[in-house]
């Protein structure tokens, strides 16, 4: 049995820098025609120069493979002049509340103060991508942020807002309330709950932000993904950290899924009789919502047991050592 995907896209990806970038970028480019590249480097990607340098480094790491990096900037106050010159080079600007996740210390401390830049983005048609978590109790952080999305969506009705990596039933419900909200969802949040991370032996390779939630949350995400909900897109949030930063006291947040994402999505969608929805979930919806035309690229998968490697260089993938029923051809 064969499966053919046209220009699959990963709408939320961490490619890192230097040696890590060289290892992980070709793995994404083997599966995807393009990806939205997160800007949470140290220092963050928040100037024309850093953006151009990062884009060049990604292109070099990808080499001859067909892969479009849709670049993002790290949110800060940007003048209209800056936004006018930067906008043709980016797909959007990513807002991190200060301190909520990896490399977000330079994020936004007070959202009210961010509103003048957000207003300029609305006027210039630049999408806002958001890590929607507060500093509340860890299981409640996303739900506590939903009122912020609600307010932003109303106050800036022409602004396209992406709720990144949603993890709760309430977030799926919010999507229905505003036409200018869309969301990404990861592979791991479709598959796991907090139990898989911490219910038995602790599995640091499933530790990420936002943390995996309850079975009813996973169920709501899964139903929306399997139906290719028109405002939901696949975004892996594949976030590699070296083994030494994961298997230690003080484990870094992030799940590495880039090389296994498409085989595992095929397995999941097949199991639920929804393979016909996978194309829209991994490409069609994103193309329509962002108005992008990715490079033509046909990615083929076939039914064959794929053994997930124990590691890719220094990085351990989700389900390392396990098997998947689909394989990249
Ligand atoms: C991401 C990372 O490591 O950069 N970590 C994560 O747990 N998802 C940052 C992020 O997207 O929150
Ligand atoms: Zn991320």
XYZ file of C-alpha atoms and ligand atoms in Angstrom:
342
model
C 0.000 0.000 0.000
C 1.250 3.451 -0.987
C 0.482 6.956 0.151
C 1.392 10.066 -1.753
C 1.457 13.514 -0.139
C 1.807 16.705 -2.181
C 4.131 19.273 -0.606
C 3.611 18.409 3.064
C 4.301 21.317 5.410
C 5.392 21.512 9.022
C 3.909 24.762 10.316
C 5.962 24.900 13.557
C 9.560 23.719 13.599
C 12.727 24.326 15.622
C 15.869 23.905 13.522
C 18.393 25.369 16.012
C 21.865 26.438 14.848
C 25.348 25.225 14.026
C 25.948 21.457 14.366
C 22.378 20.720 15.495
C 20.967 22.589 12.483
C 23.187 20.536 10.176
C 21.821 17.316 11.667
C 18.112 18.139 11.865
C 17.472 20.338 8.797
C 18.033 17.520 6.240
C 15.739 15.258 8.295
C 12.875 17.764 7.979
C 13.674 18.369 4.326
C 13.461 14.618 3.646
C 9.789 14.682 4.687
C 8.511 18.192 4.116
C 8.396 20.739 1.280
C 8.655 23.545 3.781
C 8.292 24.534 7.398
C 7.644 27.549 9.589
C 10.941 28.145 11.364
C 10.835 29.260 14.980
C 13.034 32.235 15.981
C 13.871 31.306 19.611
C 17.624 31.201 19.154
C 20.122 32.781 21.509
C 20.140 35.668 20.688
C 16.629 35.647 19.162
C 16.022 36.219 15.448
C 14.793 39.786 15.740
C 16.588 41.857 13.117
C 17.000 41.897 9.354
C 20.610 40.813 9.715
C 19.922 37.842 12.013
C 17.028 36.794 9.814
C 19.175 36.834 6.684
C 22.032 34.987 8.417
C 19.702 32.321 9.778
C 18.001 31.850 6.419
C 21.412 31.416 4.769
C 22.499 28.864 7.372
C 19.286 26.875 6.879
C 19.613 26.903 3.096
C 23.201 25.661 3.430
C 22.196 22.893 5.868
C 19.391 21.707 3.573
C 21.690 21.580 0.546
C 20.069 20.257 -2.640
C 16.849 19.057 -1.010
C 13.665 20.923 -1.935
C 12.635 22.778 1.211
C 11.240 26.257 1.785
C 11.996 27.720 5.220
C 9.136 30.090 6.050
C 10.968 32.414 8.395
C 9.579 34.102 11.506
C 10.850 36.943 13.659
C 10.910 36.956 17.442
C 8.328 39.454 18.700
C 9.563 42.782 20.094
C 8.493 46.346 19.393
C 9.006 46.888 15.678
C 8.548 50.284 13.979
C 6.434 50.545 10.839
C 9.593 51.130 8.822
C 11.179 47.934 10.140
C 8.050 45.920 9.458
C 7.805 47.290 5.921
C 11.299 46.075 5.064
C 11.036 42.788 6.950
C 7.606 41.599 5.863
C 8.581 40.167 2.478
C 11.106 37.888 4.211
C 8.784 36.394 6.842
C 5.559 34.451 7.185
C 4.792 36.007 10.568
C 6.088 37.164 13.933
C 6.199 34.792 16.903
C 5.203 36.128 20.295
C 6.489 34.384 23.423
C 5.315 35.559 26.833
C 8.550 36.094 28.805
C 9.968 32.963 30.385
C 7.297 30.401 29.429
C 9.505 28.091 27.370
C 12.984 27.395 25.962
C 14.880 30.609 25.123
C 11.938 32.934 25.783
C 13.498 35.225 28.376
C 13.453 38.054 25.827
C 9.720 37.548 25.321
C 6.853 39.897 26.121
C 6.412 40.769 29.812
C 3.251 42.898 29.447
C 0.941 42.201 26.539
C -0.708 45.619 26.679
C 2.640 47.173 25.816
C 2.838 44.943 22.732
C -0.391 46.198 21.237
C 1.022 49.052 19.166
C 3.279 46.642 17.253
C 0.416 44.161 16.955
C -1.740 46.953 15.477
C 0.977 47.706 12.892
C 1.121 44.005 12.013
C -2.638 43.991 11.488
C -2.406 47.009 9.167
C 0.443 45.454 7.174
C -1.123 41.975 6.962
C 1.622 40.241 8.981
C 0.329 37.172 10.879
C 0.918 36.861 14.635
C 2.017 33.439 15.892
C 1.644 32.931 19.623
C 2.991 30.617 22.290
C -0.212 30.797 24.322
C 0.745 30.037 27.905
C 0.755 32.028 31.141
C 2.861 31.452 34.248
C -0.006 29.765 36.122
C -0.060 26.153 37.360
C 1.474 24.069 34.581
C -1.689 22.151 33.603
C -3.722 25.394 33.451
C -1.332 27.601 31.505
C -2.968 27.225 28.101
C -6.535 27.592 29.337
C -5.526 30.667 31.329
C -4.183 32.197 28.110
C -7.377 31.630 26.090
C -8.902 34.905 27.288
C -5.879 36.685 25.780
C -6.548 35.061 22.393
C -10.201 35.997 22.733
C -9.330 39.634 23.381
C -6.682 39.843 20.644
C -9.046 38.284 18.093
C -11.721 40.875 18.897
C -9.465 43.881 19.236
C -7.577 43.129 15.991
C -10.235 41.580 13.732
C -8.075 41.766 10.571
C -5.032 40.210 12.272
C -4.412 36.547 11.486
C -3.560 34.876 14.794
C -2.122 31.378 15.042
C -2.566 29.611 18.368
C 0.583 27.495 18.293
C 0.635 23.885 19.472
C -2.799 23.763 21.097
C -3.253 21.049 23.715
C -6.737 21.472 25.205
C -10.374 20.876 24.323
C -11.106 24.489 25.274
C -8.610 25.757 22.703
C -10.315 23.727 19.970
C -13.619 25.266 21.039
C -12.182 28.793 20.929
C -11.157 28.222 17.320
C -14.854 28.140 16.441
C -15.509 31.571 17.929
C -13.296 33.838 15.801
C -12.661 33.658 12.059
C -9.209 35.217 12.475
C -7.960 32.459 14.804
C -6.225 29.372 13.474
C -4.093 26.789 15.254
C -1.314 24.285 14.883
C -1.284 20.933 16.640
C 1.684 18.604 17.136
C 1.960 14.876 16.528
C 2.784 14.175 20.162
C -0.275 16.005 21.501
C -2.442 13.818 19.241
C -0.830 10.703 20.714
C 0.062 11.205 24.358
C -1.369 12.462 27.641
C 0.368 13.449 30.853
C 0.238 9.774 31.827
C 2.702 8.848 29.062
C 5.125 11.458 30.323
C 4.830 11.053 34.078
C 2.181 8.449 34.947
C 4.670 5.601 35.172
C 8.424 5.831 34.797
C 9.292 9.408 33.855
C 9.921 9.822 30.125
C 11.944 13.002 29.590
C 11.687 12.647 25.802
C 7.966 13.427 26.073
C 8.486 16.515 28.216
C 7.568 19.671 26.353
C 5.765 22.977 26.632
C 2.825 23.074 26.624
C 2.783 19.919 28.711
C 0.595 17.023 27.462
C -2.836 17.151 29.074
C -5.849 14.925 29.799
C -7.398 12.142 27.676
C -10.426 14.343 26.867
C -8.111 17.069 25.595
C -6.229 14.637 23.376
C -9.569 13.316 22.105
C -10.760 16.798 21.096
C -7.472 17.513 19.300
C -7.597 14.164 17.550
C -11.170 14.620 16.344
C -10.318 18.046 14.932
C -7.162 16.754 13.207
C -8.794 13.630 11.767
C -11.553 15.817 10.311
C -8.894 18.180 8.901
C -10.675 21.026 10.693
C -10.343 23.917 8.206
C -8.476 26.136 10.656
C -6.140 23.525 12.062
C -2.693 22.807 10.621
C 0.007 20.288 11.369
C 2.951 21.868 13.194
C 5.334 19.313 14.692
C 6.981 21.621 17.242
C 9.869 19.225 16.734
C 12.325 20.693 19.240
C 15.656 18.849 19.413
C 17.807 19.015 22.513
C 20.982 16.950 22.962
C 20.573 13.807 25.048
C 22.653 15.387 27.811
C 20.017 18.150 28.211
C 17.122 15.654 28.272
C 18.392 12.771 30.399
C 19.448 14.842 33.387
C 18.148 16.739 36.356
C 16.636 19.905 34.856
C 15.417 18.315 31.619
C 14.892 20.766 28.728
C 11.397 21.011 27.216
C 10.940 19.737 23.665
C 10.038 16.548 21.787
C 11.991 15.615 18.668
C 9.668 14.208 15.987
C 10.768 15.630 12.620
C 12.001 12.367 11.017
C 9.092 10.240 12.252
C 6.225 12.719 11.938
C 4.822 11.677 8.548
C 5.028 7.881 9.108
C 3.377 8.262 12.515
C 0.676 10.579 11.161
C -0.035 8.077 8.368
C -0.340 5.303 10.954
C -2.643 7.396 13.153
C -4.895 8.597 10.317
C -5.096 5.085 8.858
C -6.032 3.585 12.225
C -8.959 5.996 12.387
C -10.009 5.540 8.752
C -9.088 9.141 7.931
C -6.182 8.825 5.480
C -8.182 10.894 2.976
C -7.954 13.879 5.362
C -4.181 13.781 5.810
C -3.351 15.900 2.741
C -5.422 18.848 4.000
C -4.101 18.456 7.530
C -0.455 18.470 6.458
C -0.635 20.953 3.609
C -3.972 22.107 2.149
C -5.186 23.981 5.197
C -1.865 25.745 5.738
C -1.668 26.794 2.073
C -5.157 28.291 2.203
C -4.810 29.937 5.630
C -1.429 31.543 4.950
C -1.921 32.065 1.208
C 1.331 30.239 0.428
C 2.292 28.016 -2.487
C 5.035 25.647 -1.360
C 7.539 24.205 -3.796
C 6.135 21.195 -5.642
C 7.363 18.023 -3.928
C 5.767 14.596 -3.829
C 6.522 12.640 -0.661
C 5.745 8.928 -0.821
C 5.170 6.529 2.031
C 4.563 2.820 1.907
C 3.326 0.183 4.295
C 6.449 -1.322 5.841
C 7.644 -1.600 9.388
C 9.974 1.279 10.182
C 12.258 0.920 13.206
C 12.725 4.283 14.854
C 16.447 4.791 15.538
C 17.677 5.103 19.128
C 19.130 8.499 18.209
C 19.830 10.863 15.344
C 23.296 12.136 16.228
C 22.973 13.555 19.759
C 19.156 13.682 19.709
C 16.723 11.006 20.868
C 13.447 11.000 18.898
C 10.016 10.296 20.347
C 9.382 6.525 20.524
C 13.063 5.729 19.980
C 13.509 1.996 19.438
C 9.825 1.543 18.612
C 8.223 0.744 15.276
C 5.784 2.442 12.906
C 3.726 0.707 10.225
C 4.508 3.300 7.528
C 7.858 4.197 6.057
C 9.122 7.032 3.849
C 9.769 5.604 0.363
C 10.501 24.463 22.346
C 12.019 24.555 22.221
O 12.716 23.689 22.754
O 12.502 25.484 21.578
N 10.179 23.573 23.421
C 9.006 22.936 23.621
O 8.864 22.288 24.646
N 8.033 22.978 22.723
C 9.932 25.821 22.524
C 8.438 25.889 22.363
O 7.905 25.780 21.269
O 7.766 26.069 23.398
Zn 7.900 25.371 19.455
